[in-house]
Amino acid sequence: MSISPSKYIFVTGGVTSSLGKGIISASLGKLLMGRGYSVTIQKLDPYINVDPGTMNPYEHGECYVTEDGAETDLDLGHYERFLNTPTSQANNVTTGKIYQTVINKEREGAYLGKTVQIIPHITDEIKRCIKLLGDTEKYDFVITEIGGTVGDIESLPYIEAVRQLKWELGEDTLFIHLTLVPFLKASGELKTKPTQHSVKTLLESGIQPDILVCRTEHELGIDIKRKIALFCNVEKEAVIESIDVESIYEVPIKMLDEGLDKVVLKKLNLNDSTKLNLDNWNSFLKKLKNPKKTVSIGLIGKYIELKDSYKSITEAFIHAGTTHNCAVKVKWIHAESINTKNVKKELKGLDGVLVAPGFGDRGIEGKILAIKYVRENNIPFLGICLGMQCAVIEFARNVIGMKKAHTTEIDSKTKYPVIDIMQEQKEIINKGGTMRLGAFTCNIKNGSKTKKAYKRNSAKERHRHRYEFNNTYLEDFEKAGMLATGINPDSNLVEIMEIPKHPWFVGVQFHPEYKSTVSSPHPLFIDFIKACLNQKN
Ligand code: GLN
């Protein structure tokens, strides 16, 4: 099936943030793909940072990295996990990026003689970024999620740009607005007024939503739907209930039950009787909801107050666990809280431990202590990026005897810089977008645990770091029993470290979690959880 030109669906949010626009966009994408269409989802973010790579996870949650090395919003992770298709630079646009392009063009003289303004220059650049995806002719549908809440000063240029696109593209566009229908416990009522107000705000900007998706804790019922339809100028069938569910992976099915895909197709004048195939999704859901076993995994990080900081990791646990009919119980452990006295107690009863990525020195000694414990006690271990680097430091200090070995990120004068800044990073001063980013090839050694997991000789995995294993010490490590089992064939950088004598001890310099999806759980996570299950038994 192929639609030309592409159809553009805009998703806005009202009343409050965090209503789940990303999940609704991904769910709609899933349903359209289930009908045989090609879909891509894009996120427009209203902040002035060029990308979220320079933000602390407390500000923004996880920074998600794409195959082509863009540091992006975590919603792109949801898009990939649901649709199983890679996103790219073009799928995340920020106000910072838009202004940077326009200002650079102004300096080049592209607007000579003109006053450069929000309308038309900024809005034109926004429209260009949206249409870029449709113009590739690769996609039947381009779903564009507009970050923030309508009425925010920051998102006004985006709203204006999509209003103009509606004028230009006419019937090829559709507007979905997400709102909240709160429940007042005292009176036992669902309230529609916030929805009415937020649609009014949208109307003030010249946009009439075609479909309303109403987030609610209780069933809306036909009367409420009718009321919302009447006050907001939408058809009753276009008022879609989005009730709270246990797992985000249930949302596509809820949207299907509510008929979201059919309303979308109808409003875009497309055939809505095409066959929908969600067999794989449904069998995943069935397994997810009926686990036969459980494992407990400790996730050690320093941003654990905000669980979104490790979104891709916890989702990868769910995908891989489900493969084994297994629920993964995560014990969140703050790296700073671990010390020599409590490490045993903190990790007791865990079937496996994952040490998370991160930057800077906070909590690093706690991570190293935890790794020593799991190494000595044969508990399955997966270290990701900084987690792998900590495993290397621990091994150097406690097995090889390199006292005070460290990464030069934290101790630039260490006698044993077992983790050191990459050559190519040494002269870089700017912080934004300058790490080693995106997918690189890694050759995997025969006989290793990772080879058994991947069942392939090489893998392409995504990166986001400045420091690396220092090859000067490789021989010392291999002699002492920690092997480099994954190597980048072009740069010779170490990508994977393993201890073959341990039941399952793997550190990876890359981020496998970014590539785990519902239909393609990541092999390393699958094997890690298998090791945790073995540990439990
Ligand atoms: N801070 C480390 C580096 O830059 C690790 C980064 C990470 O864990 N993503 O190399």
Coordinates of C-alpha atoms and ligand atoms in Angstrom, one line a residue:
M1 CA 0.0 0.0 0.0
S2 CA 1.3 3.4 -0.7
I3 CA -0.2 6.8 -0.3
S4 CA 1.0 9.8 -2.2
P5 CA 1.4 12.5 -1.1
S6 CA 2.0 11.7 2.6
K7 CA -0.7 12.4 5.1
Y8 CA 0.3 14.6 8.1
I9 CA -1.1 14.0 11.5
F10 CA -0.4 16.6 14.2
V11 CA -0.7 15.6 17.8
T12 CA -1.1 18.5 20.4
G13 CA -1.7 18.4 24.1
G14 CA -3.8 20.4 26.4
V15 CA -4.6 20.9 30.1
T16 CA -1.4 19.4 31.5
S17 CA 1.9 17.9 30.3
S18 CA 2.7 14.2 30.7
L19 CA -0.6 13.0 29.2
G20 CA 1.2 10.5 27.1
K21 CA 1.2 12.2 23.6
G22 CA 4.2 10.1 22.7
I23 CA 2.5 6.8 23.6
I24 CA -0.7 7.8 21.8
S25 CA 1.3 8.8 18.7
A26 CA 3.3 5.5 18.8
S27 CA 0.1 3.6 19.3
L28 CA -1.6 5.2 16.4
G29 CA 1.5 4.6 14.3
K30 CA 1.4 0.9 15.4
L31 CA -2.3 0.5 14.3
L32 CA -1.6 2.2 10.9
M33 CA 1.4 0.0 10.4
G34 CA -0.7 -3.0 11.3
R35 CA -2.8 -2.1 8.3
G36 CA 0.2 -2.2 6.0
Y37 CA 1.0 1.5 5.9
S38 CA 4.5 3.0 6.4
V39 CA 4.7 5.5 9.3
T40 CA 7.3 7.8 10.9
I41 CA 6.8 9.8 14.0
Q42 CA 8.5 13.1 14.7
K43 CA 8.7 15.2 17.9
L44 CA 8.9 19.0 18.0
D45 CA 10.4 20.2 21.3
P46 CA 9.8 23.8 22.4
Y47 CA 13.0 24.3 24.4
I48 CA 16.0 26.4 23.3
N49 CA 18.6 23.7 23.8
V50 CA 19.7 22.5 20.3
D51 CA 19.2 19.0 21.6
P52 CA 18.6 17.4 25.0
G53 CA 22.2 16.1 25.1
T54 CA 23.4 18.9 27.3
M55 CA 20.5 18.5 29.8
N56 CA 20.7 16.7 33.1
P57 CA 18.4 13.6 33.2
Y58 CA 16.6 15.2 36.1
E59 CA 15.5 17.9 33.7
H60 CA 14.5 15.7 30.9
G61 CA 14.7 12.0 31.6
E62 CA 16.8 9.8 29.4
C63 CA 18.6 11.2 26.3
Y64 CA 17.8 8.8 23.5
V65 CA 20.4 8.3 20.8
T66 CA 19.5 7.4 17.2
E67 CA 21.3 5.2 14.7
D68 CA 22.7 8.3 13.0
G69 CA 23.9 9.8 16.2
A70 CA 21.3 12.4 17.2
E71 CA 20.8 13.0 20.9
T72 CA 17.0 13.2 21.2
D73 CA 13.9 13.2 23.4
L74 CA 13.0 9.9 25.1
D75 CA 9.7 9.8 23.1
L76 CA 11.8 8.7 20.1
G77 CA 12.6 5.6 22.1
H78 CA 8.9 4.9 22.4
Y79 CA 8.4 5.4 18.6
E80 CA 11.2 2.9 17.9
R81 CA 10.0 0.4 20.5
F82 CA 6.5 0.4 19.1
L83 CA 7.2 0.7 15.4
N84 CA 10.4 -1.2 15.2
T85 CA 11.8 1.2 12.7
P86 CA 14.8 3.4 13.3
T87 CA 14.3 7.2 13.7
S88 CA 16.9 9.8 12.8
Q89 CA 18.1 13.4 13.2
A90 CA 15.0 14.5 11.3
N91 CA 12.7 13.0 13.8
N92 CA 13.5 15.4 16.6
V93 CA 13.3 19.1 16.1
T94 CA 13.9 21.7 18.8
T95 CA 13.4 25.4 19.0
G96 CA 17.1 25.7 19.4
K97 CA 17.7 23.8 16.2
I98 CA 15.2 25.9 14.3
Y99 CA 16.7 29.2 15.5
Q100 CA 20.2 28.0 14.9
T101 CA 19.4 27.3 11.3
V102 CA 17.6 30.6 10.7
I103 CA 20.3 32.6 12.4
N104 CA 23.1 30.8 10.5
K105 CA 21.2 31.5 7.2
E106 CA 20.8 35.2 8.2
R107 CA 24.6 35.5 8.7
E108 CA 25.2 33.8 5.4
G109 CA 23.0 36.5 3.8
A110 CA 20.1 34.3 2.8
Y111 CA 17.6 36.9 3.8
L112 CA 19.5 40.0 2.7
G113 CA 17.4 43.1 2.8
K114 CA 14.7 41.5 5.0
T115 CA 13.8 41.7 8.7
V116 CA 14.0 38.2 10.0
Q117 CA 10.9 37.3 12.0
I118 CA 9.1 34.5 13.8
I119 CA 6.5 34.6 11.0
P120 CA 7.4 33.8 8.3
H121 CA 11.1 32.8 8.8
I122 CA 10.9 30.6 12.0
T123 CA 7.5 29.1 11.0
D124 CA 8.8 28.4 7.4
E125 CA 11.8 26.5 8.9
I126 CA 9.5 24.5 11.2
K127 CA 7.3 23.6 8.2
R128 CA 10.4 22.6 6.2
C129 CA 11.4 20.3 9.0
I130 CA 8.0 18.7 9.1
K131 CA 7.7 18.3 5.4
L132 CA 11.2 16.9 5.1
L133 CA 9.9 13.5 6.3
G134 CA 7.0 13.4 3.9
D135 CA 9.1 14.6 1.0
T136 CA 11.3 11.5 1.2
E137 CA 8.2 9.5 -0.2
K138 CA 9.2 6.8 2.2
Y139 CA 6.2 7.3 4.5
D140 CA 2.4 7.1 4.0
F141 CA 2.0 8.9 7.3
V142 CA 4.1 11.5 9.1
I143 CA 2.9 11.8 12.7
T144 CA 4.2 15.0 14.3
E145 CA 4.0 15.3 18.1
I146 CA 4.1 18.9 19.3
G147 CA 5.8 19.0 22.8
G148 CA 4.4 21.1 25.6
T149 CA 0.8 22.2 26.2
V150 CA -1.2 24.5 24.0
G151 CA -1.1 28.0 25.3
D152 CA 2.5 27.8 26.3
I153 CA 4.5 30.8 25.0
E154 CA 7.2 28.4 23.8
S155 CA 5.1 26.3 21.5
L156 CA 3.2 29.2 19.7
P157 CA 5.5 29.2 16.6
Y158 CA 4.9 25.4 16.2
I159 CA 1.1 25.8 16.5
E160 CA 1.2 28.6 14.0
A161 CA 3.4 26.6 11.6
V162 CA 1.0 23.6 11.7
R163 CA -2.0 25.9 11.3
Q164 CA -0.4 27.2 8.1
L165 CA 0.4 23.6 6.9
K166 CA -3.3 22.8 7.3
W167 CA -4.0 25.7 4.8
E168 CA -1.3 24.5 2.4
L169 CA -1.9 20.8 2.5
G170 CA -5.7 20.8 3.1
E171 CA -7.2 17.3 3.3
D172 CA -3.9 15.6 3.7
T173 CA -3.7 16.9 7.3
L174 CA -5.4 15.9 10.5
F175 CA -5.3 17.3 14.1
I176 CA -5.5 15.2 17.2
H177 CA -5.7 16.9 20.5
L178 CA -5.0 15.1 23.8
T179 CA -6.6 16.4 27.0
L180 CA -7.3 15.4 30.5
V181 CA -10.8 14.6 31.9
P182 CA -10.2 14.8 35.6
F183 CA -12.3 13.0 38.2
L184 CA -13.5 14.9 41.2
K185 CA -13.6 12.4 44.0
A186 CA -15.7 14.6 46.4
S187 CA -18.6 14.9 43.9
G188 CA -17.9 11.6 42.1
E189 CA -17.8 13.4 38.7
L190 CA -15.7 13.5 35.6
K191 CA -15.2 17.1 34.5
T192 CA -15.1 18.2 30.9
K193 CA -14.4 21.9 31.4
P194 CA -10.6 21.7 31.2
T195 CA -11.0 20.0 27.8
Q196 CA -13.4 22.6 26.6
H197 CA -11.0 25.3 27.7
S198 CA -8.0 23.7 26.0
V199 CA -9.9 23.3 22.7
K200 CA -10.8 27.0 23.0
T201 CA -7.2 27.9 23.4
L202 CA -6.4 25.8 20.3
L203 CA -9.2 27.5 18.4
E204 CA -7.8 30.9 19.3
S205 CA -4.7 29.9 17.4
G206 CA -6.9 28.9 14.4
I207 CA -6.9 25.2 14.8
Q208 CA -10.0 23.1 15.1
P209 CA -9.0 19.6 16.3
D210 CA -10.5 16.7 14.3
I211 CA -10.1 14.1 17.1
L212 CA -9.9 14.4 20.8
V213 CA -8.1 11.8 22.9
C214 CA -9.3 12.2 26.5
R215 CA -7.0 10.8 29.2
T216 CA -9.1 9.6 32.1
E217 CA -9.0 7.4 35.2
H218 CA -12.6 6.4 34.7
E219 CA -14.7 5.3 31.8
L220 CA -16.1 8.4 30.0
G221 CA -19.5 7.0 29.1
I222 CA -21.6 8.1 26.2
D223 CA -23.0 11.2 27.8
I224 CA -19.7 12.7 28.6
K225 CA -18.5 11.9 25.1
R226 CA -21.5 13.6 23.6
K227 CA -21.0 16.6 25.8
I228 CA -17.4 16.9 24.8
A229 CA -18.3 16.5 21.1
L230 CA -20.9 19.2 21.3
F231 CA -18.8 21.8 23.1
C232 CA -15.7 21.1 21.1
N233 CA -17.1 20.8 17.6
V234 CA -16.0 17.2 17.0
E235 CA -18.0 14.1 16.1
K236 CA -19.0 11.8 18.9
E237 CA -17.0 9.0 17.3
A238 CA -14.0 11.3 17.3
V239 CA -14.0 11.6 21.1
I240 CA -11.6 8.8 22.1
E241 CA -11.3 7.6 25.6
S242 CA -7.8 7.0 26.8
I243 CA -8.2 5.2 30.1
D244 CA -5.2 4.5 32.4
V245 CA -3.7 1.0 31.8
E246 CA -1.1 -1.0 33.6
S247 CA 1.3 -1.2 30.7
I248 CA 2.0 1.3 27.9
Y249 CA 2.0 -1.7 25.5
E250 CA -1.8 -2.1 26.1
V251 CA -2.5 1.4 24.7
P252 CA -2.5 0.4 21.0
I253 CA -5.2 -2.2 21.8
K254 CA -7.2 0.4 23.8
M255 CA -7.0 2.8 20.9
L256 CA -8.1 0.0 18.5
D257 CA -11.1 -0.7 20.8
E258 CA -12.0 3.0 20.7
G259 CA -11.7 3.1 16.9
L260 CA -8.9 5.7 16.7
D261 CA -7.4 4.2 13.6
K262 CA -10.7 4.0 11.8
V263 CA -11.6 7.6 12.6
V264 CA -8.2 8.7 11.4
L265 CA -8.6 6.9 8.1
K266 CA -12.1 8.1 7.6
K267 CA -11.2 11.7 8.2
L268 CA -8.3 11.4 5.8
N269 CA -10.6 9.9 3.2
L270 CA -8.9 6.5 3.2
N271 CA -10.3 3.1 3.1
D272 CA -10.9 2.0 6.7
S273 CA -11.7 -1.6 5.9
T274 CA -8.1 -2.8 5.3
K275 CA -7.2 -5.8 7.3
L276 CA -5.4 -5.1 10.5
N277 CA -2.7 -7.5 11.7
L278 CA -1.5 -7.2 15.2
D279 CA -0.8 -10.9 15.9
N280 CA 2.8 -10.4 17.1
W281 CA 1.8 -7.5 19.3
N282 CA -1.0 -9.5 20.8
S283 CA 1.1 -12.5 21.5
F284 CA 3.7 -10.2 23.2
L285 CA 0.9 -8.7 25.3
K286 CA -0.4 -12.1 26.3
K287 CA 3.0 -13.2 27.5
L288 CA 3.6 -9.9 29.2
K289 CA 0.4 -10.1 31.2
N290 CA 0.8 -13.8 32.2
P291 CA 4.4 -14.2 33.4
K292 CA 5.4 -17.7 34.6
K293 CA 8.4 -16.6 36.6
T294 CA 10.1 -13.5 38.0
V295 CA 13.7 -12.3 38.4
S296 CA 14.9 -9.5 40.6
I297 CA 17.5 -7.2 39.1
G298 CA 19.2 -4.4 40.8
L299 CA 19.6 -1.2 38.7
I300 CA 22.4 0.9 40.1
G301 CA 22.4 4.5 39.0
K302 CA 22.6 8.0 40.3
Y303 CA 19.4 9.5 38.8
I304 CA 17.0 6.9 40.2
E305 CA 14.7 9.5 41.7
L306 CA 13.5 10.0 38.2
K307 CA 12.8 6.6 36.6
D308 CA 12.6 8.1 33.2
S309 CA 16.3 8.6 33.3
Y310 CA 16.7 4.9 32.5
K311 CA 13.6 4.4 30.3
S312 CA 15.2 2.4 27.6
I313 CA 16.9 0.1 30.1
T314 CA 13.7 -0.7 31.9
E315 CA 11.8 -1.2 28.7
A316 CA 14.5 -3.5 27.4
F317 CA 14.0 -5.6 30.6
I318 CA 10.3 -5.9 29.8
H319 CA 11.0 -7.0 26.2
A320 CA 13.6 -9.5 27.1
G321 CA 11.8 -10.8 30.2
T322 CA 8.7 -11.4 28.1
T323 CA 10.7 -13.5 25.7
H324 CA 11.4 -15.8 28.7
N325 CA 7.8 -15.5 30.0
C326 CA 9.4 -13.8 32.9
A327 CA 8.5 -10.6 34.8
V328 CA 11.5 -8.5 35.7
K329 CA 11.3 -6.8 39.2
V330 CA 13.6 -3.9 39.3
K331 CA 15.2 -2.9 42.6
W332 CA 16.3 0.7 42.2
I333 CA 19.6 1.3 44.0
H334 CA 21.1 4.7 44.5
A335 CA 24.9 4.4 43.7
E336 CA 25.7 7.0 46.4
S337 CA 24.0 4.9 49.0
I338 CA 26.3 1.9 48.6
N339 CA 29.2 1.6 51.0
T340 CA 31.4 -1.3 52.3
K341 CA 29.1 -1.9 55.2
N342 CA 25.8 -2.2 53.4
V343 CA 26.8 -3.5 49.9
K344 CA 26.0 -7.1 50.9
K345 CA 22.7 -6.2 52.4
E346 CA 21.8 -4.0 49.4
L347 CA 22.5 -6.7 46.8
K348 CA 21.2 -9.7 48.8
G349 CA 18.6 -11.8 47.0
L350 CA 19.2 -10.2 43.6
D351 CA 19.4 -12.5 40.6
G352 CA 21.4 -9.9 38.6
V353 CA 22.8 -6.4 38.7
L354 CA 22.9 -3.8 36.0
V355 CA 25.2 -0.7 36.5
A356 CA 23.8 2.2 34.5
P357 CA 25.5 4.7 32.2
G358 CA 26.3 8.1 33.6
F359 CA 28.7 11.1 33.8
G360 CA 30.8 12.5 36.5
D361 CA 32.0 11.2 39.9
R362 CA 28.9 11.2 42.0
G363 CA 28.2 7.6 43.1
I364 CA 31.1 6.1 41.3
E365 CA 32.7 4.4 44.3
G366 CA 29.3 2.9 45.1
K367 CA 29.1 1.4 41.6
I368 CA 32.7 0.0 41.9
L369 CA 31.9 -1.6 45.3
A370 CA 28.7 -3.2 43.9
I371 CA 30.7 -4.6 40.9
K372 CA 33.3 -6.1 43.2
Y373 CA 30.5 -7.8 45.1
V374 CA 28.8 -9.3 42.1
R375 CA 32.1 -10.3 40.5
E376 CA 33.2 -12.1 43.7
N377 CA 29.8 -13.7 44.3
N378 CA 29.1 -14.9 40.8
I379 CA 26.0 -12.7 40.4
P380 CA 25.1 -12.0 36.7
F381 CA 26.3 -8.5 35.8
L382 CA 25.7 -6.2 32.9
G383 CA 27.5 -2.9 32.8
I384 CA 26.5 -0.3 30.3
C385 CA 28.9 2.5 29.2
L386 CA 30.0 4.1 32.5
G387 CA 28.9 0.7 34.0
M388 CA 31.4 -1.1 31.8
Q389 CA 34.1 1.5 32.6
C390 CA 33.5 1.0 36.4
A391 CA 33.9 -2.8 35.9
V392 CA 37.2 -2.2 34.2
I393 CA 38.4 0.1 37.1
E394 CA 37.2 -2.4 39.7
F395 CA 39.1 -5.2 38.0
A396 CA 42.3 -3.2 37.7
R397 CA 42.2 -2.2 41.3
N398 CA 41.2 -5.4 43.0
V399 CA 42.4 -8.2 40.6
I400 CA 45.4 -6.8 38.8
G401 CA 46.5 -4.8 41.8
M402 CA 46.7 -1.4 40.1
K403 CA 45.9 0.6 43.3
K404 CA 43.8 3.8 42.6
A405 CA 43.3 2.9 38.9
H406 CA 40.7 5.2 37.5
T407 CA 39.1 6.9 34.5
T408 CA 40.6 10.2 33.6
E409 CA 37.1 11.6 33.5
I410 CA 37.3 11.7 37.3
D411 CA 41.0 11.5 38.2
S412 CA 43.0 13.1 35.5
K413 CA 46.3 12.4 37.3
T414 CA 45.7 8.7 38.1
K415 CA 48.8 6.5 37.9
Y416 CA 46.7 3.9 36.0
P417 CA 44.4 5.6 33.5
V418 CA 42.6 2.3 32.5
I419 CA 39.8 4.4 31.0
D420 CA 41.0 7.4 29.2
I421 CA 39.7 10.2 26.9
M422 CA 39.5 9.1 23.2
Q423 CA 42.2 10.6 21.0
E424 CA 39.6 12.2 18.8
Q425 CA 38.0 13.9 21.8
K426 CA 41.2 15.5 23.1
E427 CA 40.9 18.8 21.2
I428 CA 37.1 19.2 21.4
I429 CA 36.0 22.0 23.7
N430 CA 32.3 22.4 22.8
K431 CA 30.0 20.2 24.9
G432 CA 26.9 19.9 22.6
G433 CA 26.7 17.0 20.2
T434 CA 30.5 16.3 20.3
M435 CA 30.6 12.9 22.0
R436 CA 31.2 9.6 20.1
L437 CA 27.6 9.3 19.0
G438 CA 25.5 6.8 17.0
A439 CA 26.0 3.4 15.6
F440 CA 29.4 1.8 15.1
T441 CA 30.3 -1.8 14.2
C442 CA 31.7 -4.1 16.8
N443 CA 33.3 -7.5 15.9
I444 CA 32.5 -10.2 18.4
K445 CA 35.0 -12.8 19.4
N446 CA 34.3 -16.5 19.0
G447 CA 33.7 -18.4 22.2
S448 CA 32.5 -15.4 24.2
K449 CA 29.3 -15.0 26.1
T450 CA 28.3 -12.1 23.9
K451 CA 28.9 -14.2 20.7
K452 CA 26.5 -16.9 22.2
A453 CA 24.0 -14.2 22.9
Y454 CA 24.2 -12.4 19.5
K455 CA 24.7 -15.5 17.4
R456 CA 26.5 -13.2 15.0
N457 CA 30.1 -12.2 14.3
S458 CA 29.4 -8.5 14.5
A459 CA 26.8 -6.0 15.7
K460 CA 26.1 -2.3 15.1
E461 CA 25.4 -0.6 18.4
R462 CA 24.8 3.0 19.5
H463 CA 27.2 5.0 21.5
R464 CA 27.3 8.1 23.6
H465 CA 30.6 8.7 25.4
R466 CA 34.0 10.5 25.5
Y467 CA 36.1 7.9 27.3
E468 CA 37.2 4.4 26.3
F469 CA 39.1 1.4 27.5
N470 CA 42.9 2.2 27.4
N471 CA 44.4 -0.4 25.1
T472 CA 47.9 0.1 26.8
Y473 CA 46.6 -2.1 29.6
L474 CA 44.8 -4.7 27.5
E475 CA 47.5 -7.4 28.0
D476 CA 47.4 -7.0 31.8
F477 CA 43.6 -7.4 31.8
E478 CA 43.6 -10.4 29.5
K479 CA 46.3 -12.1 31.5
A480 CA 44.3 -11.6 34.7
G481 CA 41.1 -13.0 33.2
M482 CA 39.1 -10.1 31.8
L483 CA 38.9 -10.3 28.0
A484 CA 38.1 -7.8 25.3
T485 CA 35.5 -9.8 23.3
G486 CA 34.2 -7.0 21.2
I487 CA 36.4 -4.7 19.1
N488 CA 35.6 -1.9 16.7
P489 CA 37.3 -3.0 13.5
D490 CA 38.0 0.5 12.3
S491 CA 39.3 2.2 15.4
N492 CA 40.4 -0.8 17.4
L493 CA 38.4 0.6 20.4
V494 CA 37.3 -2.0 23.0
E495 CA 33.5 -2.3 22.9
I496 CA 32.9 -5.4 25.2
M497 CA 34.7 -6.7 28.2
E498 CA 33.9 -10.1 29.8
I499 CA 35.1 -12.4 32.6
P500 CA 34.8 -15.9 31.1
K501 CA 35.3 -17.5 34.5
H502 CA 32.2 -15.7 35.9
P503 CA 28.7 -17.1 35.1
W504 CA 27.8 -13.9 33.3
F505 CA 29.8 -10.8 33.6
V506 CA 29.6 -8.5 30.6
G507 CA 30.4 -4.8 30.2
V508 CA 29.6 -2.9 27.0
Q509 CA 30.9 0.5 26.0
F510 CA 27.8 1.0 23.8
H511 CA 24.1 1.2 24.7
P512 CA 22.2 -2.0 23.8
E513 CA 19.1 -0.7 25.4
Y514 CA 18.4 1.8 22.6
K515 CA 17.9 -1.0 20.1
S516 CA 15.5 -3.2 22.0
T517 CA 12.0 -3.2 20.7
V518 CA 8.8 -5.2 21.3
S519 CA 9.3 -7.2 18.1
S520 CA 13.0 -7.4 18.5
P521 CA 14.2 -7.6 22.1
H522 CA 17.9 -7.1 22.4
P523 CA 20.0 -10.4 22.4
L524 CA 22.2 -9.2 25.3
F525 CA 19.3 -8.4 27.5
I526 CA 17.7 -11.7 26.6
D527 CA 20.9 -13.6 27.6
F528 CA 21.4 -11.5 30.7
I529 CA 17.9 -12.3 31.9
K530 CA 18.5 -16.0 31.1
A531 CA 21.6 -15.9 33.3
C532 CA 19.6 -14.2 36.0
L533 CA 17.0 -17.0 35.8
N534 CA 19.8 -19.6 36.0
Q535 CA 21.2 -17.8 39.0
K536 CA 17.8 -17.9 40.7
N537 CA 17.5 -21.6 40.2
Ligands
GLN1 N1 31.0 9.4 31.2 C1 31.4 8.3 30.4 C2 32.0 8.8 29.1 O1 31.8 9.9 28.6 C3 30.3 7.3 30.1 C4 29.2 7.8 29.3 C5 27.9 7.0 29.4 O2 27.8 6.2 30.3 N2 27.0 7.2 28.5 O3 32.8 8.0 28.5

